[in-house]
mmCIF file of C-alpha atoms and ligand atoms in Angstrom:
data_model
loop_
_atom_site.group_PDB
_atom_site.id
_atom_site.type_symbol
_atom_site.label_atom_id
_atom_site.label_comp_id
_atom_site.label_asym_id
_atom_site.label_seq_id
_atom_site.Cartn_x
_atom_site.Cartn_y
_atom_site.Cartn_z
ATOM 1 C CA UNK A 296 0.041 0.009 -0.073
ATOM 2 C CA UNK A 297 1.333 3.416 -1.057
ATOM 3 C CA UNK A 298 1.749 5.802 2.061
ATOM 4 C CA UNK A 299 1.666 9.422 1.764
ATOM 5 C CA UNK A 300 4.183 10.142 4.518
ATOM 6 C CA UNK A 301 6.683 8.064 2.674
ATOM 7 C CA UNK A 302 6.262 10.393 -0.488
ATOM 8 C CA UNK A 303 3.889 7.850 -2.021
ATOM 9 C CA UNK A 304 6.203 4.862 -1.836
ATOM 10 C CA UNK A 305 4.980 1.725 -0.462
ATOM 11 C CA UNK A 306 6.916 0.511 2.828
ATOM 12 C CA UNK A 307 8.577 -2.187 0.802
ATOM 13 C CA UNK A 308 9.645 0.433 -1.899
ATOM 14 C CA UNK A 309 10.941 2.816 0.838
ATOM 15 C CA UNK A 310 12.841 -0.195 2.266
ATOM 16 C CA UNK A 311 14.387 -1.037 -0.990
ATOM 17 C CA UNK A 312 15.339 2.248 -2.096
ATOM 18 C CA UNK A 313 16.237 4.508 0.849
ATOM 19 C CA UNK A 314 16.486 2.337 3.979
ATOM 20 C CA UNK A 315 20.150 2.516 5.040
ATOM 21 C CA UNK A 316 20.937 3.947 1.416
ATOM 22 C CA UNK A 317 19.894 7.281 0.671
ATOM 23 C CA UNK A 318 17.998 10.267 2.133
ATOM 24 C CA UNK A 319 14.137 10.907 1.477
ATOM 25 C CA UNK A 320 12.490 14.242 1.530
ATOM 26 C CA UNK A 321 8.713 14.221 2.136
ATOM 27 C CA UNK A 322 6.942 17.577 1.690
ATOM 28 C CA UNK A 323 3.840 17.538 3.733
ATOM 29 C CA UNK A 324 4.151 14.074 5.022
ATOM 30 C CA UNK A 325 1.931 14.459 7.821
ATOM 31 C CA UNK A 326 -0.451 17.241 6.614
ATOM 32 C CA UNK A 327 -2.398 17.502 9.868
ATOM 33 C CA UNK A 328 0.667 17.214 12.214
ATOM 34 C CA UNK A 329 0.683 19.547 15.070
ATOM 35 C CA UNK A 330 3.523 19.761 17.824
ATOM 36 C CA UNK A 331 3.211 16.920 20.295
ATOM 37 C CA UNK A 332 3.551 19.305 23.272
ATOM 38 C CA UNK A 333 4.219 23.036 24.007
ATOM 39 C CA UNK A 334 7.767 24.347 24.199
ATOM 40 C CA UNK A 335 6.918 24.792 28.057
ATOM 41 C CA UNK A 336 5.881 21.223 28.368
ATOM 42 C CA UNK A 337 9.251 20.048 26.756
ATOM 43 C CA UNK A 338 11.082 22.223 29.097
ATOM 44 C CA UNK A 339 9.243 20.483 31.817
ATOM 45 C CA UNK A 340 10.142 17.120 30.767
ATOM 46 C CA UNK A 341 13.719 18.394 30.712
ATOM 47 C CA UNK A 342 13.413 19.017 34.377
ATOM 48 C CA UNK A 343 12.382 15.281 35.134
ATOM 49 C CA UNK A 344 14.896 12.764 36.466
ATOM 50 C CA UNK A 345 13.562 9.819 34.514
ATOM 51 C CA UNK A 346 13.931 11.774 31.279
ATOM 52 C CA UNK A 347 17.238 12.210 29.421
ATOM 53 C CA UNK A 348 17.789 15.576 28.118
ATOM 54 C CA UNK A 349 20.619 17.801 26.989
ATOM 55 C CA UNK A 350 21.063 21.588 26.187
ATOM 56 C CA UNK A 351 23.681 22.315 23.431
ATOM 57 C CA UNK A 352 24.883 25.944 23.391
ATOM 58 C CA UNK A 353 27.146 27.799 21.157
ATOM 59 C CA UNK A 354 28.883 30.506 22.701
ATOM 60 C CA UNK A 355 31.237 32.819 20.317
ATOM 61 C CA UNK A 356 31.914 29.740 17.974
ATOM 62 C CA UNK A 357 32.465 27.207 21.000
ATOM 63 C CA UNK A 358 30.376 24.338 21.737
ATOM 64 C CA UNK A 359 28.997 23.337 25.224
ATOM 65 C CA UNK A 360 26.763 20.470 26.230
ATOM 66 C CA UNK A 361 25.056 20.058 29.683
ATOM 67 C CA UNK A 362 22.920 17.274 30.757
ATOM 68 C CA UNK A 363 19.520 17.110 32.443
ATOM 69 C CA UNK A 364 17.722 17.079 34.634
ATOM 70 C CA UNK A 365 17.539 20.851 34.467
ATOM 71 C CA UNK A 366 15.680 23.436 36.448
ATOM 72 C CA UNK A 367 13.002 25.827 35.126
ATOM 73 C CA UNK A 368 15.751 28.546 35.760
ATOM 74 C CA UNK A 369 17.714 26.931 33.130
ATOM 75 C CA UNK A 370 15.282 28.052 30.424
ATOM 76 C CA UNK A 371 13.836 31.191 31.872
ATOM 77 C CA UNK A 372 15.626 34.173 30.501
ATOM 78 C CA UNK A 373 17.539 32.085 28.186
ATOM 79 C CA UNK A 374 18.976 34.435 25.353
ATOM 80 C CA UNK A 375 16.949 33.808 22.261
ATOM 81 C CA UNK A 376 19.862 32.330 20.191
ATOM 82 C CA UNK A 377 22.167 29.522 19.458
ATOM 83 C CA UNK A 378 21.010 26.830 21.767
ATOM 84 C CA UNK A 379 19.135 23.764 21.426
ATOM 85 C CA UNK A 380 17.391 21.522 23.937
ATOM 86 C CA UNK A 381 17.197 17.723 23.098
ATOM 87 C CA UNK A 382 14.870 15.450 25.031
ATOM 88 C CA UNK A 383 14.893 11.704 24.478
ATOM 89 C CA UNK A 384 12.495 9.061 24.964
ATOM 90 C CA UNK A 385 9.367 11.347 24.468
ATOM 91 C CA UNK A 386 7.432 8.093 23.427
ATOM 92 C CA UNK A 387 7.959 6.845 26.987
ATOM 93 C CA UNK A 388 6.176 9.542 28.680
ATOM 94 C CA UNK A 389 3.587 10.843 26.090
ATOM 95 C CA UNK A 390 1.132 8.613 24.450
ATOM 96 C CA UNK A 391 0.762 10.847 21.447
ATOM 97 C CA UNK A 392 4.473 10.159 20.841
ATOM 98 C CA UNK A 393 3.869 6.441 21.116
ATOM 99 C CA UNK A 394 0.955 6.657 18.597
ATOM 100 C CA UNK A 395 3.251 8.657 16.035
ATOM 101 C CA UNK A 396 5.788 5.910 16.393
ATOM 102 C CA UNK A 397 3.210 3.170 15.290
ATOM 103 C CA UNK A 398 3.182 5.014 11.910
ATOM 104 C CA UNK A 399 6.609 3.626 11.498
ATOM 105 C CA UNK A 400 5.652 -0.079 12.471
ATOM 106 C CA UNK A 401 6.959 -1.226 8.992
ATOM 107 C CA UNK A 402 10.483 -1.157 10.458
ATOM 108 C CA UNK A 403 10.843 -3.668 13.128
ATOM 109 C CA UNK A 404 10.383 -2.547 16.906
ATOM 110 C CA UNK A 405 13.706 -4.357 17.597
ATOM 111 C CA UNK A 406 15.292 -1.550 15.584
ATOM 112 C CA UNK A 407 13.616 1.428 17.136
ATOM 113 C CA UNK A 408 15.643 3.696 19.586
ATOM 114 C CA UNK A 409 13.142 6.478 20.581
ATOM 115 C CA UNK A 410 11.355 9.504 19.582
ATOM 116 C CA UNK A 411 13.408 12.609 20.497
ATOM 117 C CA UNK A 412 12.117 16.039 20.318
ATOM 118 C CA UNK A 413 14.263 19.193 20.087
ATOM 119 C CA UNK A 414 13.359 22.880 20.670
ATOM 120 C CA UNK A 415 15.829 25.601 19.166
ATOM 121 C CA UNK A 416 15.237 29.301 18.959
ATOM 122 C CA UNK A 417 16.286 31.161 15.654
ATOM 123 C CA UNK A 418 19.988 30.154 14.792
ATOM 124 C CA UNK A 419 19.947 27.117 17.149
ATOM 125 C CA UNK A 420 21.238 23.930 15.920
ATOM 126 C CA UNK A 421 23.658 21.085 17.294
ATOM 127 C CA UNK A 422 26.256 21.669 14.375
ATOM 128 C CA UNK A 423 27.155 19.408 11.285
ATOM 129 C CA UNK A 424 27.688 15.918 12.344
ATOM 130 C CA UNK A 425 26.544 12.504 11.311
ATOM 131 C CA UNK A 426 24.789 9.830 13.340
ATOM 132 C CA UNK A 427 25.195 6.083 13.350
ATOM 133 C CA UNK A 428 21.466 5.746 13.270
ATOM 134 C CA UNK A 429 18.700 5.882 10.726
ATOM 135 C CA UNK A 430 16.493 8.833 11.487
ATOM 136 C CA UNK A 431 13.232 10.372 10.484
ATOM 137 C CA UNK A 432 13.378 14.163 11.083
ATOM 138 C CA UNK A 433 9.747 15.365 11.299
ATOM 139 C CA UNK A 434 9.392 19.118 11.489
ATOM 140 C CA UNK A 435 6.982 20.637 14.043
ATOM 141 C CA UNK A 436 6.250 24.288 14.330
ATOM 142 C CA UNK A 437 8.730 26.669 13.247
ATOM 143 C CA UNK A 438 11.122 26.207 10.109
ATOM 144 C CA UNK A 439 14.424 24.433 10.023
ATOM 145 C CA UNK A 440 17.103 24.390 7.225
ATOM 146 C CA UNK A 441 18.593 21.153 6.652
ATOM 147 C CA UNK A 442 21.667 20.771 4.620
ATOM 148 C CA UNK A 443 23.197 17.129 3.956
ATOM 149 C CA UNK A 444 26.124 15.821 2.174
ATOM 150 C CA UNK A 445 27.071 12.483 0.765
ATOM 151 C CA UNK A 446 30.771 13.268 1.711
ATOM 152 C CA UNK A 447 32.941 10.431 2.770
ATOM 153 C CA UNK A 448 35.270 12.778 4.878
ATOM 154 C CA UNK A 449 33.700 12.117 8.220
ATOM 155 C CA UNK A 450 36.483 13.531 10.380
ATOM 156 C CA UNK A 451 35.485 15.358 13.576
ATOM 157 C CA UNK A 452 36.724 18.413 15.288
ATOM 158 C CA UNK A 453 38.828 17.468 18.271
ATOM 159 C CA UNK A 454 38.253 18.612 21.758
ATOM 160 C CA UNK A 455 34.610 19.629 21.520
ATOM 161 C CA UNK A 456 31.929 17.991 23.724
ATOM 162 C CA UNK A 457 30.024 16.684 20.796
ATOM 163 C CA UNK A 458 30.423 15.306 17.110
ATOM 164 C CA UNK A 459 31.184 18.309 14.799
ATOM 165 C CA UNK A 460 32.250 17.585 11.384
ATOM 166 C CA UNK A 461 35.617 19.195 10.573
ATOM 167 C CA UNK A 462 34.847 19.779 6.794
ATOM 168 C CA UNK A 463 31.132 19.837 6.133
ATOM 169 C CA UNK A 464 30.418 20.591 2.562
ATOM 170 C CA UNK A 465 26.538 20.847 1.854
ATOM 171 C CA UNK A 466 25.457 19.622 -1.237
ATOM 172 C CA UNK A 467 21.708 19.779 -0.843
ATOM 173 C CA UNK A 468 19.493 21.732 1.374
ATOM 174 C CA UNK A 469 15.731 22.315 2.174
ATOM 175 C CA UNK A 470 13.744 24.395 4.571
ATOM 176 C CA UNK A 471 11.314 22.122 6.321
ATOM 177 C CA UNK A 472 8.048 23.445 7.568
ATOM 178 C CA UNK A 473 5.291 21.823 9.821
ATOM 179 C CA UNK A 474 4.597 18.187 8.663
ATOM 180 C CA UNK A 475 7.674 17.800 6.384
ATOM 181 C CA UNK A 476 9.819 15.080 6.900
ATOM 182 C CA UNK A 477 13.450 14.202 6.158
ATOM 183 C CA UNK A 478 14.844 10.577 6.353
ATOM 184 C CA UNK A 479 18.472 10.058 6.653
ATOM 185 C CA UNK A 480 20.702 6.941 6.574
ATOM 186 C CA UNK A 481 23.290 6.253 8.934
ATOM 187 C CA UNK A 482 26.575 8.316 8.214
ATOM 188 C CA UNK A 483 24.799 10.990 6.268
ATOM 189 C CA UNK A 484 26.552 14.245 7.152
ATOM 190 C CA UNK A 485 23.696 16.767 8.060
ATOM 191 C CA UNK A 486 23.228 20.158 9.917
ATOM 192 C CA UNK A 487 19.783 21.619 10.942
ATOM 193 C CA UNK A 488 19.583 25.206 11.863
ATOM 194 C CA UNK A 489 16.524 26.745 13.264
ATOM 195 C CA UNK A 490 15.049 29.608 11.298
ATOM 196 C CA UNK A 491 12.390 30.360 13.782
ATOM 197 C CA UNK A 492 11.571 29.142 17.193
ATOM 198 C CA UNK A 493 11.570 25.477 15.882
ATOM 199 C CA UNK A 494 10.395 21.976 17.339
ATOM 200 C CA UNK A 495 11.718 18.899 15.517
ATOM 201 C CA UNK A 496 10.826 15.228 16.137
ATOM 202 C CA UNK A 497 13.670 12.689 15.615
ATOM 203 C CA UNK A 498 12.303 8.923 15.174
ATOM 204 C CA UNK A 499 15.634 7.192 15.547
ATOM 205 C CA UNK A 500 16.504 3.444 14.998
ATOM 206 C CA UNK A 501 19.366 2.085 16.652
ATOM 207 C CA UNK A 502 22.011 -0.296 15.293
ATOM 208 C CA UNK A 503 24.330 -2.011 17.798
ATOM 209 C CA UNK A 504 27.651 -2.247 16.746
ATOM 210 C CA UNK A 505 29.309 -5.737 16.468
ATOM 211 C CA UNK A 506 31.624 -4.911 19.325
ATOM 212 C CA UNK A 507 28.606 -3.970 21.581
ATOM 213 C CA UNK A 508 26.793 -7.084 20.437
ATOM 214 C CA UNK A 509 29.802 -9.367 21.239
ATOM 215 C CA UNK A 510 30.390 -7.893 24.684
ATOM 216 C CA UNK A 511 26.854 -8.218 25.589
ATOM 217 C CA UNK A 512 26.517 -11.829 24.379
ATOM 218 C CA UNK A 513 29.916 -12.669 26.402
ATOM 219 C CA UNK A 514 27.807 -11.314 29.450
ATOM 220 C CA UNK A 515 24.811 -13.488 28.611
ATOM 221 C CA UNK A 516 27.114 -16.412 28.292
ATOM 222 C CA UNK A 517 28.873 -15.870 31.350
ATOM 223 C CA UNK A 518 25.522 -16.219 33.308
ATOM 224 C CA UNK A 519 24.372 -19.224 31.211
ATOM 225 C CA UNK A 520 27.448 -21.464 30.900
ATOM 226 C CA UNK A 521 27.813 -24.555 33.059
ATOM 227 C CA UNK A 522 31.315 -26.008 32.358
ATOM 228 C CA UNK A 523 32.412 -28.780 34.540
ATOM 229 C CA UNK A 524 35.648 -29.977 35.549
ATOM 230 C CA UNK A 525 38.774 -28.212 37.766
ATOM 231 C CA UNK A 526 42.276 -28.173 36.602
ATOM 232 C CA UNK A 527 44.285 -31.424 37.458
ATOM 233 C CA UNK A 528 47.771 -32.124 37.219
ATOM 234 C CA UNK A 529 48.534 -35.410 38.973
ATOM 235 C CA UNK A 530 51.398 -36.004 36.462
ATOM 236 C CA UNK A 531 53.130 -32.829 37.418
ATOM 237 C CA UNK A 532 56.737 -32.998 36.686
ATOM 238 C CA UNK A 533 59.555 -30.836 38.327
ATOM 239 C CA UNK A 534 59.987 -27.456 36.568
ATOM 240 C CA UNK A 535 63.252 -25.728 36.286
ATOM 241 C CA UNK A 536 61.549 -22.325 36.709
ATOM 242 C CA UNK A 537 58.766 -22.122 39.305
ATOM 243 C CA UNK A 538 57.545 -18.829 37.862
ATOM 244 C CA UNK A 539 57.097 -20.299 34.333
ATOM 245 C CA UNK A 540 53.578 -21.302 32.765
ATOM 246 C CA UNK A 541 54.153 -24.474 31.349
ATOM 247 C CA UNK A 542 52.997 -25.696 27.993
ATOM 248 C CA UNK A 543 51.079 -28.468 29.720
ATOM 249 C CA UNK A 544 49.092 -26.009 31.788
ATOM 250 C CA UNK A 545 48.482 -23.902 28.677
ATOM 251 C CA UNK A 546 47.298 -26.976 26.903
ATOM 252 C CA UNK A 547 44.849 -27.931 29.591
ATOM 253 C CA UNK A 548 43.593 -24.403 29.915
ATOM 254 C CA UNK A 549 42.907 -24.253 26.211
ATOM 255 C CA UNK A 550 41.017 -27.550 26.421
ATOM 256 C CA UNK A 551 38.808 -26.435 29.377
ATOM 257 C CA UNK A 552 38.062 -23.116 27.193
ATOM 258 C CA UNK A 553 37.039 -25.181 24.318
ATOM 259 C CA UNK A 554 34.101 -26.206 26.274
ATOM 260 C CA UNK A 555 32.485 -22.870 25.844
ATOM 261 C CA UNK A 556 29.893 -23.513 23.136
ATOM 262 C CA UNK A 557 26.946 -21.847 22.046
ATOM 263 C CA UNK A 558 24.016 -22.463 19.650
ATOM 264 C CA UNK A 559 21.212 -20.742 17.776
ATOM 265 C CA UNK A 560 19.137 -20.964 20.547
ATOM 266 C CA UNK A 561 21.410 -19.168 22.852
ATOM 267 C CA UNK A 562 21.648 -16.401 20.237
ATOM 268 C CA UNK A 563 18.146 -16.050 20.160
ATOM 269 C CA UNK A 564 17.598 -15.650 23.944
ATOM 270 C CA UNK A 565 20.381 -13.396 24.202
ATOM 271 C CA UNK A 566 19.192 -11.355 21.342
ATOM 272 C CA UNK A 567 15.423 -10.929 22.267
ATOM 273 C CA UNK A 568 16.552 -10.018 26.035
ATOM 274 C CA UNK A 569 19.394 -7.567 24.780
ATOM 275 C CA UNK A 570 16.834 -5.776 22.420
ATOM 276 C CA UNK A 571 14.017 -5.707 24.798
ATOM 277 C CA UNK A 572 16.078 -4.756 27.880
ATOM 278 C CA UNK A 573 15.036 -1.055 28.966
ATOM 279 C CA UNK A 574 17.642 1.488 29.191
ATOM 280 C CA UNK A 575 19.260 1.901 32.630
ATOM 281 C CA UNK A 576 17.282 4.997 33.582
ATOM 282 C CA UNK A 577 13.887 3.490 32.943
ATOM 283 C CA UNK A 578 11.742 2.535 35.824
ATOM 284 C CA UNK A 579 8.569 0.922 35.783
ATOM 285 C CA UNK A 580 5.621 2.259 38.011
ATOM 286 C CA UNK A 581 3.710 -0.697 39.981
ATOM 287 C CA UNK A 582 0.078 -0.261 40.644
ATOM 288 C CA UNK A 583 0.114 1.231 44.096
ATOM 289 C CA UNK A 584 -2.786 -0.966 45.144
ATOM 290 C CA UNK A 585 -2.767 -3.876 42.775
ATOM 291 C CA UNK A 586 -6.052 -5.613 41.909
ATOM 292 C CA UNK A 587 -6.549 -9.343 42.744
ATOM 293 C CA UNK A 588 -5.937 -11.571 39.766
ATOM 294 C CA UNK A 589 -9.662 -12.121 39.392
ATOM 295 C CA UNK A 590 -10.502 -8.413 39.360
ATOM 296 C CA UNK A 591 -7.557 -7.849 36.948
ATOM 297 C CA UNK A 592 -8.895 -10.491 34.388
ATOM 298 C CA UNK A 593 -12.545 -9.197 34.708
ATOM 299 C CA UNK A 594 -11.330 -5.558 34.080
ATOM 300 C CA UNK A 595 -9.097 -6.556 31.188
ATOM 301 C CA UNK A 596 -11.698 -8.712 29.619
ATOM 302 C CA UNK A 597 -14.156 -5.440 29.873
ATOM 303 C CA UNK A 598 -11.649 -2.690 29.124
ATOM 304 C CA UNK A 599 -8.739 -4.441 27.126
ATOM 305 C CA UNK A 600 -5.348 -3.819 28.047
ATOM 306 C CA UNK A 601 -2.137 -2.127 26.685
ATOM 307 C CA UNK A 602 1.743 -1.967 27.088
ATOM 308 C CA UNK A 603 3.088 0.865 29.350
ATOM 309 C CA UNK A 604 4.618 3.418 27.353
ATOM 310 C CA UNK A 605 8.202 2.154 28.540
ATOM 311 C CA UNK A 606 7.640 -1.499 27.767
ATOM 312 C CA UNK A 607 9.366 -3.267 24.908
ATOM 313 C CA UNK A 608 7.705 -6.641 23.922
ATOM 314 C CA UNK A 609 9.213 -8.775 21.311
ATOM 315 C CA UNK A 610 9.112 -12.220 20.122
ATOM 316 C CA UNK A 611 11.351 -14.869 18.071
ATOM 317 C CA UNK A 612 9.973 -18.209 17.035
ATOM 318 C CA UNK A 613 8.010 -19.301 20.287
ATOM 319 C CA UNK A 614 9.668 -17.318 22.812
ATOM 320 C CA UNK A 615 8.300 -13.860 23.949
ATOM 321 C CA UNK A 616 10.445 -11.281 25.346
ATOM 322 C CA UNK A 617 9.172 -8.634 27.797
ATOM 323 C CA UNK A 618 11.585 -5.970 29.104
ATOM 324 C CA UNK A 619 14.665 -8.086 29.081
ATOM 325 C CA UNK A 620 13.059 -11.329 30.188
ATOM 326 C CA UNK A 621 12.266 -14.410 28.016
ATOM 327 C CA UNK A 622 9.111 -16.590 28.320
ATOM 328 C CA UNK A 623 8.213 -19.606 26.157
ATOM 329 C CA UNK A 624 4.337 -19.956 26.815
ATOM 330 C CA UNK A 625 2.086 -22.898 25.136
ATOM 331 C CA UNK A 626 0.590 -22.234 21.437
ATOM 332 C CA UNK A 627 -2.453 -20.645 22.632
ATOM 333 C CA UNK A 628 -0.797 -18.156 24.951
ATOM 334 C CA UNK A 629 1.652 -17.299 22.456
ATOM 335 C CA UNK A 630 -0.871 -16.522 19.959
ATOM 336 C CA UNK A 631 -2.427 -13.766 22.002
ATOM 337 C CA UNK A 632 0.904 -12.467 23.572
ATOM 338 C CA UNK A 633 2.400 -11.964 20.166
ATOM 339 C CA UNK A 634 -0.730 -10.208 19.266
ATOM 340 C CA UNK A 635 -0.001 -7.762 22.227
ATOM 341 C CA UNK A 636 3.529 -7.398 21.205
ATOM 342 C CA UNK A 637 2.593 -6.357 17.614
ATOM 343 C CA UNK A 638 -0.311 -4.035 18.402
ATOM 344 C CA UNK A 639 0.840 -2.921 21.930
ATOM 345 C CA UNK A 640 -2.751 -3.573 22.901
ATOM 346 C CA UNK A 641 -5.437 -6.178 23.290
ATOM 347 C CA UNK A 642 -8.937 -5.291 22.723
ATOM 348 C CA UNK A 643 -11.681 -5.806 25.333
ATOM 349 C CA UNK A 644 -13.234 -9.513 25.149
ATOM 350 C CA UNK A 645 -10.046 -11.151 24.058
ATOM 351 C CA UNK A 646 -10.345 -14.806 25.245
ATOM 352 C CA UNK A 647 -7.255 -15.511 27.437
ATOM 353 C CA UNK A 648 -6.361 -18.942 28.369
ATOM 354 C CA UNK A 649 -4.936 -19.654 31.851
ATOM 355 C CA UNK A 650 -1.273 -19.226 30.994
ATOM 356 C CA UNK A 651 -1.760 -15.812 29.262
ATOM 357 C CA UNK A 652 -3.757 -14.629 32.404
ATOM 358 C CA UNK A 653 -0.893 -15.709 34.684
ATOM 359 C CA UNK A 654 1.552 -13.954 32.575
ATOM 360 C CA UNK A 655 -0.464 -10.846 32.181
ATOM 361 C CA UNK A 656 -1.118 -10.735 35.950
ATOM 362 C CA UNK A 657 2.656 -10.895 36.681
ATOM 363 C CA UNK A 658 3.318 -8.070 34.086
ATOM 364 C CA UNK A 659 0.401 -5.784 35.609
ATOM 365 C CA UNK A 660 2.043 -6.178 38.769
ATOM 366 C CA UNK A 661 5.456 -5.084 37.475
ATOM 367 C CA UNK A 662 3.939 -2.213 35.773
ATOM 368 C CA UNK A 663 4.711 -3.496 32.094
ATOM 369 C CA UNK A 664 0.937 -3.492 31.105
ATOM 370 C CA UNK A 665 -1.937 -1.358 32.037
ATOM 371 C CA UNK A 666 -5.674 -1.763 31.859
ATOM 372 C CA UNK A 667 -8.043 -0.054 29.305
ATOM 373 C CA UNK A 668 -6.889 1.773 26.213
ATOM 374 C CA UNK A 669 -3.939 4.111 25.722
ATOM 375 C CA UNK A 670 -5.254 7.566 26.212
HETATM 376 C C1 SIN B 218 17.945 18.382 16.269
HETATM 377 O O1 SIN B 218 16.855 18.057 16.368
HETATM 378 O O2 SIN B 218 18.152 19.519 16.408
HETATM 379 C C2 SIN B 218 18.933 17.594 16.004
HETATM 380 C C3 SIN B 218 18.615 16.284 15.288
HETATM 381 C C4 SIN B 218 19.855 15.750 14.489
HETATM 382 O O3 SIN B 218 20.547 16.207 13.811
HETATM 383 O O4 SIN B 218 20.338 14.684 14.626
HETATM 384 CO CO1 CO B 219 21.645 14.086 13.642
#
């Protein structure tokens, strides 16, 4: 199906032609788009300690970055030039941001990072840089000039607290207004400068580096390995140098380490846990006075249920991953739980089997799911 916010491409065409390959500008991608929040509400979010935010300042050509939580004083009376406030993870606190993300569900949830919103007064920006992420830059109120370049020279200015390209040579530029959207693949050099007081949403998609994946997999393996045996040397012979590690010792250690094995199933369990793991600052709110199991099911049946905004639910084969934990339910439970993972909600009158009920109740108590429908 052709999608207007992809410039009339079908999701398949977008993936084939643009995803991770080349930029796409879509004028009027979301004609009815309005800011997800007011500037003052964005400032309030930046004052919360469960929300990550940064303030980027340009002072006489020098860059400064400070990290939230901020206080309202940090924004009151701030001169009207050359600064940008960036607030990450707005989808974790605003249902309307989560709803916007659902428009991008033609890309797997496992690739999603978050929805960030920036505000900058005229002249503000974060400098010319590149990201390792795919990003859809959706313009809210105000106008922003975007300059981009396919340049291969991605060297950065040394000694500054943020990534600034040393030699940015813009090749194309556009002024984006409310509802316009620009998709940029990773490593595409770009520079966005606010022309008016300007709000921009960045829908960012993460891509773990091989190094990060390997490091995390080794941590997973450490917790899941069960290797038997103890170093033994009943045939020890006299060594000339007591400080020397002998070849025999080396051989035996190599043999012991050779017992580290992993299979497809380890990779599957690791990946699902890793990709659904909440970021370290994420805290779930448990219900203060939880309902009994019976009342919970009754209410879910009448009102439906939905994933908390912070929850990340994925599945792979017959395993369900919820916020970093793995579950292997039976076929019937898997059918309803995978539906919850895809749609982030279950409509009223879903027929839950006993196993689904038990898991849902457990997740409700942990604050991972809520009753009713997302407001
Ligand atoms: C911004 O919204 O100001 C920055 C987004 C970006 O360039 O990645
Ligand atoms: Co960027």
